[in-house]
Amino acid sequence: MNYTGSAPVRQPVPEVHDVHLPMAPEVSEIQIAASREWQAERLRLLWGRRRALLRASAAGLLASTLVAFLIPKSYISTTQLMPPDAQSTSAMAMMAGMAAKAGAGLGAMASDLLGVKSSGALFIGVLRSQTAQDRLIQQFDLKKVYGKRLVMDARTKLDENTLISEDRKSGIITISVTDHSPQRAAALATAYVNQLNALVSELSTSSAHREREFLEERLKVAKQDLDDASNQLAQFSSKNNTLDIQQEGKAMLDAAGTIAGEMIAAQSQLEGLRQIYTDNNSRVRSLNARVVELRRQLEKLGGTQGIVAKKPVASSSPKSQAAADPSPRQVADPTADQAAVQSGAMPYPTIRSLPLLGAKYADYYRRAKIQETVFELLTQQYELAKVQEAKETPSVKVLDAATIPEKKSFPPRLMIMFLGTFLATASSVVWVLGSARWREVDPQDPRKVLLHEVAGTLKANMPWASRNGAGAVAAEKVSVSQDRSRDPLSGGSLKL
């Protein structure tokens, strides 16, 4: 081609003459025929050994069936958890910060919890902690179930049988437990959820949790103080026959006023009768006895346990004697009054002892009332703190509860039987074809000679593979043949 600015010049095309090449032999057809003949020969060989192949397939089927039914069944129970609410993120962050201080059981996952980015990762870390696993091992006695002597081995086996995963999009946590017992698998899956709730509550470090713990301790002390104050008030009331000093004082004053009024009226009537009748008159004596009884009741209420004594009057006038009757000397003895109250002579305290009893009763009553008020206030605050703690603590919501599986998950018996039969058949086919190929190999082939030498040496070193020293003789023959093969001047041929 000319790439200059001038016009292109057409070059003359050389003339091509027909060249007759010699015909190549049909190699491909010969190779195809040879391949077909080789395939037919191998198929004929397999057909001739069909009985052995069928026996091997039957043996493989029988062995795989036996293995498939000897493998114990396994069941999988699955439960799904909803992701925690967003409002509990702060509480979970504080819980993750305090996880390392919860004990040796959670120390292994402390670093993971400190760097947790989502609540689902936190829950998975809690579920995989040693604390949760050790509690499950102790609850279900998994060392005996798994046949392990150490807790560490049982923990490893439990971790192998448990699959905990989280969906990245929805945040749903899936817990799958595999076990040979369907009931135990479902129980383990449910126990995982319960342990998660318990550990989350134990590790909660929110302000509501701290307040609830403080109120709980304070409530115990307030309950003890209230019981002590109530017991002291009850003992004082029982000892002094008092229920309510104010009400009892008012009732006793009303009763004393009523008795005093009746006594004054009776005395006035008695004075009127004495103006008319003598003291020996039946009406005078009856009314005088009534006045004496009213005076005794009034003294009893007032606490004057004295004796009504009449002063002897020198005048023999009945009027002077009558005037002397309504004014007796009252002798008050507080010691006798208290003894009479304690001895049960009166079922109520006297008016004289009401001020002293009222002061003591008011003291006991005030202490009991204060403790009761404190206990009520603490109880209200404690309940509010529990509600607030429940709001701040991340809750575990079960989406799908664990159920007892109805179908086994392992082993796949049909697949095991099929694979066992296929492997037995394939192995027998390979053996038949390999044996035929081995027989076709030239006895003088170095590879075949080497294999015979190796076989002879192994038989010589295995006494149980030979009888009456035949192995040693074979080994000696092999060594002689090796020497001959190595010496080119010996002129002998290698025979096996």
XYZ file of C-alpha atoms in Angstrom:
496
model
C 0.000 0.000 0.000
C 1.204 3.538 -0.805
C 0.334 6.041 1.935
C 1.735 9.099 0.146
C -0.407 11.859 -1.212
C -0.409 10.448 -4.785
C -3.175 8.222 -6.101
C -2.918 4.508 -5.254
C -1.478 2.241 -7.894
C -3.069 -1.190 -8.460
C -0.548 -3.997 -8.026
C -0.706 -7.091 -10.255
C -2.148 -10.178 -8.564
C -0.062 -13.341 -8.996
C -1.755 -16.205 -10.653
C -2.506 -19.216 -8.390
C -2.230 -22.619 -9.982
C -4.047 -25.722 -8.691
C -1.789 -27.859 -6.540
C -2.756 -31.479 -5.995
C -1.672 -32.582 -2.406
C -1.457 -36.233 -1.513
C -4.523 -37.588 0.406
C -3.952 -38.114 4.226
C -4.956 -41.468 5.673
C -8.273 -41.592 7.568
C -6.772 -41.560 11.037
C -9.894 -40.313 12.759
C -12.024 -43.203 11.574
C -9.451 -45.703 12.732
C -9.285 -44.064 16.163
C -13.056 -44.041 16.484
C -13.217 -47.713 15.544
C -10.509 -48.553 18.080
C -12.298 -46.566 20.771
C -15.567 -48.325 20.062
C -13.864 -51.666 20.191
C -12.237 -50.772 23.528
C -15.564 -49.632 24.973
C -17.305 -52.778 23.799
C -14.549 -54.871 25.322
C -14.892 -53.101 28.684
C -18.673 -53.386 28.628
C -18.397 -57.064 27.744
C -16.042 -57.488 30.676
C -18.483 -55.766 33.041
C -21.347 -57.835 31.651
C -19.389 -60.973 32.278
C -18.836 -59.890 35.895
C -22.407 -58.730 36.372
C -23.061 -61.163 39.197
C -20.142 -59.840 41.198
C -21.260 -56.287 40.521
C -24.798 -57.066 41.676
C -23.479 -58.721 44.825
C -21.290 -55.696 45.556
C -24.234 -53.336 44.990
C -26.438 -55.416 47.278
C -23.743 -55.484 49.940
C -23.333 -51.700 49.628
C -27.079 -51.195 49.917
C -27.269 -53.427 52.965
C -24.314 -51.752 54.683
C -25.551 -48.226 53.941
C -29.049 -49.120 55.171
C -27.595 -50.502 58.376
C -25.493 -47.373 58.888
C -28.432 -45.092 58.082
C -30.621 -46.743 60.710
C -27.855 -46.976 63.311
C -27.191 -43.231 63.273
C -29.371 -41.675 66.005
C -32.052 -39.241 64.944
C -31.592 -35.528 65.488
C -34.301 -32.911 65.818
C -34.126 -29.136 65.419
C -36.344 -26.770 67.395
C -36.342 -23.120 66.352
C -37.568 -19.952 68.029
C -37.478 -16.421 66.652
C -37.166 -13.189 68.624
C -38.240 -9.719 67.616
C -35.605 -6.975 67.774
C -35.759 -4.778 70.905
C -37.444 -1.392 70.875
C -35.410 1.624 69.906
C -36.206 3.390 73.213
C -34.130 0.858 75.141
C -30.914 1.518 73.218
C -29.400 3.664 75.971
C -30.115 1.074 78.633
C -28.518 -1.644 76.515
C -25.460 0.506 75.923
C -24.991 0.963 79.665
C -25.571 -2.752 80.174
C -22.881 -3.525 77.622
C -20.510 -1.211 79.474
C -21.083 -3.040 82.745
C -21.066 -6.569 81.285
C -17.425 -7.165 82.192
C -18.194 -6.435 85.855
C -20.974 -8.982 86.107
C -18.707 -11.885 86.923
C -16.317 -14.404 85.461
C -19.042 -15.954 83.338
C -19.441 -12.869 81.167
C -15.791 -11.838 81.157
C -15.130 -13.661 77.890
C -17.602 -11.529 75.972
C -16.924 -8.205 77.714
C -14.822 -6.831 74.861
C -17.495 -7.718 72.305
C -20.219 -6.094 74.338
C -18.255 -2.884 74.770
C -18.045 -2.472 71.016
C -21.584 -3.578 70.204
C -23.383 -1.563 67.547
C -26.874 -3.063 67.606
C -29.203 -4.600 70.109
C -29.325 -7.848 68.131
C -25.558 -8.272 68.409
C -25.851 -7.628 72.149
C -28.525 -10.297 72.531
C -26.463 -12.799 70.537
C -23.447 -12.057 72.735
C -25.520 -12.659 75.880
C -26.914 -15.929 74.479
C -23.421 -17.204 73.626
C -21.939 -16.207 76.975
C -20.527 -18.791 79.368
C -22.985 -17.727 82.036
C -26.004 -18.615 79.901
C -24.456 -21.870 78.708
C -23.414 -22.958 82.217
C -26.915 -22.329 83.520
C -28.400 -24.429 80.718
C -25.874 -27.204 81.358
C -26.813 -27.258 85.015
C -30.550 -27.011 84.341
C -30.692 -29.910 81.862
C -27.704 -31.910 83.213
C -26.077 -31.773 79.775
C -22.805 -33.296 80.977
C -24.650 -36.579 81.448
C -26.685 -36.139 78.254
C -23.612 -35.456 76.093
C -21.425 -37.959 77.956
C -18.861 -35.315 78.909
C -16.849 -35.217 82.103
C -15.845 -31.552 81.984
C -18.092 -28.523 81.822
C -15.877 -27.076 79.094
C -16.523 -30.076 76.836
C -20.257 -29.924 77.502
C -20.204 -26.192 76.719
C -18.429 -26.868 73.419
C -20.944 -29.564 72.491
C -23.849 -27.259 73.352
C -22.323 -24.527 71.221
C -22.014 -26.968 68.308
C -25.679 -27.958 68.673
C -26.890 -24.350 68.848
C -27.171 -21.953 65.930
C -27.900 -18.285 66.695
C -28.223 -15.885 63.791
C -29.614 -12.435 63.064
C -31.308 -11.210 59.925
C -29.445 -8.095 58.796
C -32.508 -6.485 57.237
C -35.287 -7.206 59.739
C -33.158 -7.720 62.858
C -35.026 -10.922 63.787
C -32.911 -13.279 65.900
C -33.247 -17.012 65.222
C -32.248 -19.637 67.793
C -32.038 -23.237 66.552
C -31.158 -26.090 68.917
C -30.337 -29.611 67.722
C -30.810 -32.585 70.022
C -31.608 -36.283 69.851
C -34.767 -35.710 71.920
C -37.444 -33.465 70.372
C -38.777 -32.495 73.812
C -35.337 -31.502 75.069
C -34.635 -29.523 71.889
C -37.797 -27.437 72.384
C -37.071 -27.023 76.090
C -33.519 -25.845 75.385
C -34.724 -23.273 72.853
C -37.258 -21.945 75.365
C -34.637 -21.923 78.113
C -32.368 -19.784 75.931
C -35.106 -17.128 75.788
C -35.651 -17.310 79.555
C -31.931 -16.987 80.262
C -31.756 -13.998 77.919
C -34.534 -12.266 79.860
C -32.887 -13.065 83.193
C -29.410 -11.895 82.164
C -30.727 -8.698 80.585
C -32.566 -7.879 83.811
C -29.528 -8.710 85.946
C -27.175 -6.611 83.841
C -29.461 -3.605 83.582
C -27.659 -0.483 84.868
C -30.334 2.151 84.243
C -31.291 4.793 86.801
C -34.669 3.138 87.290
C -32.924 -0.139 88.092
C -30.682 1.497 90.685
C -33.669 3.319 92.184
C -35.643 0.106 92.324
C -32.819 -1.681 94.135
C -32.508 1.160 96.668
C -36.255 1.256 97.294
C -36.330 -2.501 97.642
C -33.722 -2.421 100.420
C -35.343 0.592 102.068
C -38.742 -1.098 101.909
C -37.426 -4.065 103.859
C -36.176 -1.782 106.644
C -39.463 0.187 106.683
C -41.457 -3.035 106.892
C -39.401 -4.176 109.875
C -39.846 -0.809 111.624
C -43.588 -0.859 110.966
C -43.892 -4.343 112.407
C -41.971 -3.299 115.530
C -44.092 -0.158 116.052
C -47.324 -2.076 115.481
C -46.265 -4.774 117.952
C -45.382 -2.200 120.608
C -48.736 -0.441 120.164
C -50.584 -3.749 120.310
C -48.746 -4.837 123.480
C -49.412 -1.478 125.169
C -53.093 -1.569 124.212
C -53.458 -5.165 125.382
C -51.694 -4.464 128.670
C -53.774 -1.369 129.524
C -57.086 -2.423 127.967
C -57.068 0.443 125.501
C -58.194 0.569 121.925
C -58.663 4.277 121.227
C -57.894 6.678 124.035
C -59.827 9.584 122.585
C -62.960 7.609 121.934
C -62.707 5.758 125.225
C -62.129 9.052 127.169
C -65.120 10.676 125.531
C -67.323 7.656 126.245
C -66.145 7.465 129.867
C -66.735 11.187 130.466
C -70.227 10.878 128.987
C -70.918 7.866 131.208
C -69.536 9.632 134.297
C -71.687 12.692 133.585
C -74.754 10.528 133.181
C -74.065 8.668 136.445
C -73.323 11.925 138.277
C -76.606 13.407 137.070
C -78.546 10.350 138.147
C -76.793 10.408 141.523
C -77.625 14.092 142.092
C -81.236 13.446 141.177
C -81.366 10.444 143.497
C -79.804 12.450 146.349
C -82.330 15.236 145.881
C -85.157 12.733 145.968
C -83.622 11.102 149.037
C -83.470 14.425 150.879
C -87.112 15.018 150.057
C -88.146 11.619 151.396
C -86.137 12.103 154.584
C -88.122 15.215 155.288
C -91.208 13.070 155.384
C -90.126 9.604 156.409
C -87.583 8.136 158.770
C -84.453 6.305 157.738
C -86.089 2.985 158.442
C -88.630 3.561 155.726
C -88.327 1.110 152.843
C -88.409 3.855 150.215
C -85.688 5.791 152.035
C -83.494 2.720 152.349
C -84.026 1.771 148.686
C -83.217 5.244 147.454
C -80.223 5.449 149.791
C -78.890 2.164 148.380
C -79.318 3.542 144.874
C -77.355 6.657 145.800
C -74.569 4.533 147.280
C -74.396 2.333 144.167
C -74.310 5.337 141.852
C -71.546 6.871 143.956
C -69.575 3.604 143.791
C -69.903 3.428 140.006
C -68.813 7.038 139.718
C -65.784 6.377 141.904
C -64.999 3.321 139.809
C -65.046 5.384 136.647
C -62.983 8.111 138.225
C -60.404 5.725 139.560
C -60.925 6.534 143.251
C -60.824 3.070 144.687
C -61.460 4.403 148.245
C -63.955 3.467 150.829
C -66.978 5.627 151.404
C -66.765 6.513 155.074
C -69.289 8.424 157.042
C -68.082 10.698 159.778
C -69.829 9.961 163.115
C -72.022 12.928 164.024
C -72.965 13.657 167.638
C -76.340 15.064 166.721
C -79.091 12.554 166.742
C -81.178 14.531 164.297
C -82.114 12.612 161.158
C -81.620 15.733 159.081
C -78.034 16.069 160.226
C -77.442 12.421 159.408
C -79.062 12.866 156.037
C -76.922 15.883 155.382
C -73.852 13.856 156.208
C -74.652 11.037 153.751
C -74.134 12.781 150.419
C -70.700 14.162 151.304
C -68.404 11.187 151.857
C -64.610 11.375 151.989
C -63.068 9.842 148.901
C -59.622 8.381 149.299
C -57.797 7.927 145.955
C -55.042 5.361 145.676
C -53.391 5.298 142.197
C -51.434 2.133 143.005
C -54.631 0.349 143.955
C -56.286 1.758 140.838
C -53.571 0.345 138.551
C -53.627 -2.981 140.362
C -57.400 -3.121 139.985
C -57.125 -2.441 136.249
C -54.401 -5.074 135.765
C -56.252 -7.616 137.871
C -59.232 -7.392 135.576
C -61.658 -5.734 138.020
C -62.449 -3.160 135.325
C -62.404 -3.953 131.587
C -61.414 -0.354 130.803
C -58.997 2.236 132.163
C -60.171 4.822 134.657
C -60.545 8.515 134.005
C -57.725 9.281 136.419
C -55.272 7.129 134.331
C -56.403 8.445 130.951
C -53.934 11.382 130.734
C -50.891 9.179 131.395
C -52.159 6.387 129.149
C -53.140 8.912 126.508
C -49.635 10.349 126.304
C -48.002 6.944 125.981
C -50.679 5.695 123.613
C -50.281 8.777 121.445
C -46.529 8.194 121.295
C -46.911 4.570 120.228
C -49.726 5.428 117.851
C -47.726 8.265 116.263
C -44.722 6.020 115.692
C -46.891 3.326 114.135
C -48.662 5.873 111.950
C -45.370 7.392 110.769
C -43.960 3.989 109.876
C -47.192 3.090 108.108
C -47.073 6.305 106.076
C -43.408 5.741 105.193
C -44.140 2.172 104.160
C -47.040 3.262 101.949
C -44.965 5.961 100.241
C -42.034 3.607 99.660
C -44.383 0.980 98.270
C -45.820 3.439 95.780
C -42.374 4.625 94.699
C -41.174 1.021 94.467
C -44.013 0.085 92.129
C -43.372 3.164 89.989
C -39.656 2.312 89.822
C -40.500 -1.219 88.705
C -42.692 0.120 85.927
C -39.986 2.554 84.835
C -37.356 -0.175 84.932
C -39.553 -2.393 82.783
C -39.781 0.444 80.260
C -36.029 1.054 80.155
C -34.958 -2.600 80.200
C -34.744 -4.134 76.696
C -37.532 -6.642 76.482
C -37.366 -9.925 74.601
C -40.408 -10.434 72.426
C -40.917 -13.933 71.089
C -42.095 -13.964 67.482
C -42.262 -17.751 67.086
C -42.164 -19.869 70.221
C -40.200 -23.113 70.204
C -42.344 -26.169 69.472
C -41.632 -29.866 69.633
C -40.384 -30.906 66.167
C -42.386 -33.642 64.484
C -39.856 -34.554 61.782
C -36.226 -35.488 62.170
C -33.561 -33.292 60.630
C -30.798 -35.917 60.468
C -29.812 -38.438 59.136
C -31.057 -38.381 55.489
C -31.490 -42.130 55.224
C -32.463 -42.338 51.555
C -29.463 -40.279 50.552
C -27.135 -42.406 52.680
C -28.540 -45.586 51.149
C -28.232 -44.211 47.624
C -24.680 -42.951 48.157
C -23.620 -46.215 49.806
C -25.004 -48.297 46.936
C -23.460 -45.998 44.341
C -20.036 -46.073 46.006
C -20.116 -49.863 46.304
C -21.090 -50.253 42.652
C -18.507 -47.741 41.466
C -15.805 -49.371 43.571
C -16.602 -52.814 42.182
C -16.543 -51.449 38.597
C -13.193 -49.815 39.215
C -11.884 -53.045 40.719
C -12.999 -55.135 37.748
C -11.543 -52.718 35.197
C -8.361 -52.266 37.221
C -7.859 -56.017 37.546
C -8.286 -56.485 33.810
C -5.854 -53.700 33.086
C -3.369 -55.170 35.550
C -3.468 -58.503 33.787
C -2.872 -56.830 30.445
C 0.321 -55.132 31.652
C 3.566 -56.799 30.515
C 5.173 -58.775 33.375
C 8.482 -57.094 32.520
C 7.005 -53.640 33.007
C 9.156 -51.852 35.620
C 6.068 -50.476 37.344
C 4.580 -53.936 37.720
C 7.901 -55.286 38.930
C 8.127 -52.502 41.514
C 4.635 -53.232 42.817
C 5.501 -56.928 43.141
C 8.626 -56.031 45.107
C 6.655 -53.774 47.453
C 4.013 -56.451 47.954
C 6.641 -59.094 48.683
C 8.413 -56.871 51.191
C 5.154 -56.063 53.002
C 4.247 -59.737 53.214
C 7.678 -60.569 54.573
C 7.294 -57.955 57.312
C 3.833 -59.198 58.269
C 4.132 -62.602 59.970
C 0.390 -63.063 60.127
C 0.192 -62.771 56.320
C 2.416 -65.884 55.759
C 2.455 -69.410 57.078
C 5.433 -71.692 57.922
C 7.946 -69.058 56.899
C 6.668 -68.775 53.321
C 6.975 -65.039 53.611
C 10.734 -65.255 54.247
C 11.220 -67.524 51.232
C 9.268 -65.095 49.062
C 11.333 -62.210 50.357
C 14.547 -64.118 49.555
C 13.345 -64.795 45.987
C 12.474 -61.146 45.571
C 15.944 -60.053 46.742
C 17.649 -62.510 44.341
C 15.573 -61.261 41.452
C 16.429 -57.673 42.393
C 20.157 -58.506 42.319
C 19.838 -60.099 38.897
C 17.941 -57.156 37.517
C 20.582 -54.746 38.777
C 23.518 -56.838 37.257
C 23.479 -56.465 33.422
C 26.173 -59.170 32.940
C 24.264 -61.874 34.734
C 22.265 -62.589 31.617
C 19.423 -63.910 33.641
C 15.862 -62.813 33.215
C 13.677 -61.455 35.960
C 10.909 -63.856 36.805
C 8.156 -63.380 39.387
